[in-house]
Structures are given as structure tokens and as C-alpha cells.
Amino acid sequence: MVPVDARLTDMAPVATDAGALAIIVVTADVERWRAAVAIAQANAALGRRTALYLHDAATGLLAEDDAAIAGMLEMGVRLVACQTGLAALGLALPPEIEAGGLVSFLAETGEERVIAV
């Protein structure tokens, strides 16, 4: 058995295209949000490129779950929030989270698998 260098286990995984995943959260349902967060973090933990898009009213979840957001950002998950949903709810975004539309999000996903939660 090859010993694992302790320094390697503390490093953030490098995202790869293999197994890349784009997740769309379609409603403001908390259970769907928790599932999307778990899926995003699991995929990122495997070193795979991961993006999560909050559609329309789901953008409101950003104001309620700072710990999950911080965890995903720390793992390198790309977070995008619907511009229309942000405007409707009067939310401002921290600089780490992108504002965008569904069309641009899908256009930028490339070869990622896309799932809606």
C-alpha cells in the first residue's frame, strides 16, 4: 500500500471535465435545495467540475443558507443565480456568486450532464 502524503489530503481537488455536472434548482423548496447542495458537494469532492443554478424564486434560498453556500464555494462549485429571480426578490449577491440567465448558464455548461432538482 502506498502511503498518502498528508499535504495532498488538505488540498482542494482540481476540477476536471470528466463527470462534470450542472445542477438546476427549479423551486424554492428547502428539501430540493438540500438535495442539490448534497449532490453538488459530492460531485465536487470527487474532483469534478460542478455548477449550480438557482432558477427564479429559488434565488431566495441564497438568503437562508450561508453555511451551504460557503461550503460549496470552498469546494469550487460555481454558483449562478437567476437575474429575474434576484430582481423580483430584491436580492443582492456577494461577488462569489454570479448573476445570470438560464440560457447563458446552459450555453456555458459545455459537455456537463444537466440535472434539475
Coordinates of C-alpha atoms in Angstrom, one line a residue:
M1 CA 0.0 0.0 0.0
V2 CA 1.3 3.4 -0.9
P3 CA 1.3 6.0 2.0
V4 CA -0.8 9.1 1.3
D5 CA 1.1 12.3 1.7
A6 CA -0.8 14.3 4.4
R7 CA -0.2 17.5 2.4
L8 CA -2.2 16.1 -0.5
T9 CA -5.3 15.4 1.6
D10 CA -5.5 19.0 2.6
M11 CA -5.5 20.3 -0.9
A12 CA -8.7 21.3 -2.7
P13 CA -9.5 18.9 -5.6
V14 CA -8.7 20.1 -9.1
A15 CA -11.9 20.1 -11.1
T16 CA -11.9 18.0 -14.3
D17 CA -14.3 17.8 -17.2
A18 CA -14.8 14.0 -16.6
G19 CA -18.1 13.7 -14.7
A20 CA -18.8 17.5 -14.8
L21 CA -22.3 18.3 -13.6
A22 CA -24.7 21.2 -13.9
I23 CA -27.5 21.3 -11.4
I24 CA -30.6 23.5 -11.8
V25 CA -32.7 24.2 -8.6
V26 CA -36.2 24.8 -10.0
T27 CA -38.1 25.8 -6.9
A28 CA -37.6 27.4 -3.5
D29 CA -38.3 24.1 -1.8
V30 CA -35.9 23.5 1.0
E31 CA -35.7 19.8 0.5
R32 CA -34.8 20.2 -3.1
W33 CA -32.2 22.8 -2.1
R34 CA -30.6 20.4 0.4
A35 CA -30.5 17.6 -2.2
A36 CA -28.9 19.9 -4.8
V37 CA -26.3 21.1 -2.2
A38 CA -25.5 17.4 -1.3
I39 CA -25.2 16.4 -5.0
A40 CA -23.0 19.5 -5.8
Q41 CA -20.7 18.9 -2.9
A42 CA -20.4 15.2 -3.6
N43 CA -19.6 15.8 -7.2
A44 CA -17.0 18.5 -6.3
A45 CA -15.5 16.2 -3.7
L46 CA -14.8 13.7 -6.5
G47 CA -12.8 16.4 -8.2
R48 CA -15.3 17.0 -10.9
R49 CA -16.3 20.4 -12.2
T50 CA -19.7 21.4 -10.7
A51 CA -22.1 24.3 -11.3
L52 CA -25.4 25.0 -9.6
Y53 CA -28.0 27.4 -11.0
L54 CA -30.9 28.8 -8.8
H55 CA -33.9 29.4 -11.1
D56 CA -36.4 32.2 -10.5
A57 CA -37.8 32.1 -6.9
A58 CA -35.1 29.5 -5.9
T59 CA -32.8 32.5 -5.6
G60 CA -34.4 33.3 -2.3
L61 CA -32.7 30.2 -0.9
L62 CA -29.4 32.2 -1.1
A63 CA -30.6 34.4 1.8
E64 CA -31.3 31.4 4.1
D65 CA -28.3 29.1 3.9
D66 CA -25.0 30.8 4.3
A67 CA -23.2 27.6 5.5
A68 CA -24.2 25.6 2.5
I69 CA -23.2 28.4 0.1
A70 CA -19.8 28.8 1.8
G71 CA -19.2 25.1 1.7
M72 CA -20.0 24.8 -2.0
L73 CA -17.8 27.9 -2.8
E74 CA -15.0 26.5 -0.8
M75 CA -15.2 23.2 -2.8
G76 CA -15.1 25.1 -6.1
V77 CA -18.7 24.8 -7.1
R78 CA -19.8 27.6 -9.5
L79 CA -23.0 29.2 -8.2
V80 CA -25.2 31.2 -10.6
A81 CA -28.5 32.9 -9.6
C82 CA -31.3 33.8 -11.9
Q83 CA -31.2 37.6 -12.7
T84 CA -35.0 37.7 -12.9
G85 CA -35.5 36.0 -9.6
L86 CA -33.0 38.3 -7.9
A87 CA -34.7 41.4 -9.2
A88 CA -38.2 40.0 -8.2
L89 CA -37.0 39.3 -4.7
G90 CA -34.8 42.4 -4.4
L91 CA -31.7 40.4 -3.5
A92 CA -28.1 41.5 -3.9
L93 CA -25.4 38.9 -4.5
P94 CA -21.9 38.6 -2.9
P95 CA -19.2 38.7 -5.6
E96 CA -18.5 35.0 -5.4
I97 CA -22.0 34.2 -6.8
E98 CA -22.7 35.0 -10.4
A99 CA -26.0 36.5 -11.7
G100 CA -27.1 35.1 -15.0
G101 CA -29.9 33.7 -17.0
L102 CA -30.9 30.1 -17.8
V103 CA -29.9 30.4 -21.5
S104 CA -26.4 31.6 -20.6
F105 CA -26.0 29.0 -17.9
L106 CA -26.9 26.2 -20.3
A107 CA -24.7 27.7 -23.0
E108 CA -21.7 27.7 -20.7
T109 CA -22.2 24.1 -19.4
G110 CA -20.4 22.6 -22.4
E111 CA -20.4 18.8 -22.0
E112 CA -21.6 18.7 -18.4
R113 CA -24.5 16.5 -17.5
V114 CA -27.5 18.6 -16.5
I115 CA -30.0 17.7 -13.8
A116 CA -32.9 19.6 -12.4
V117 CA -33.8 19.2 -8.8

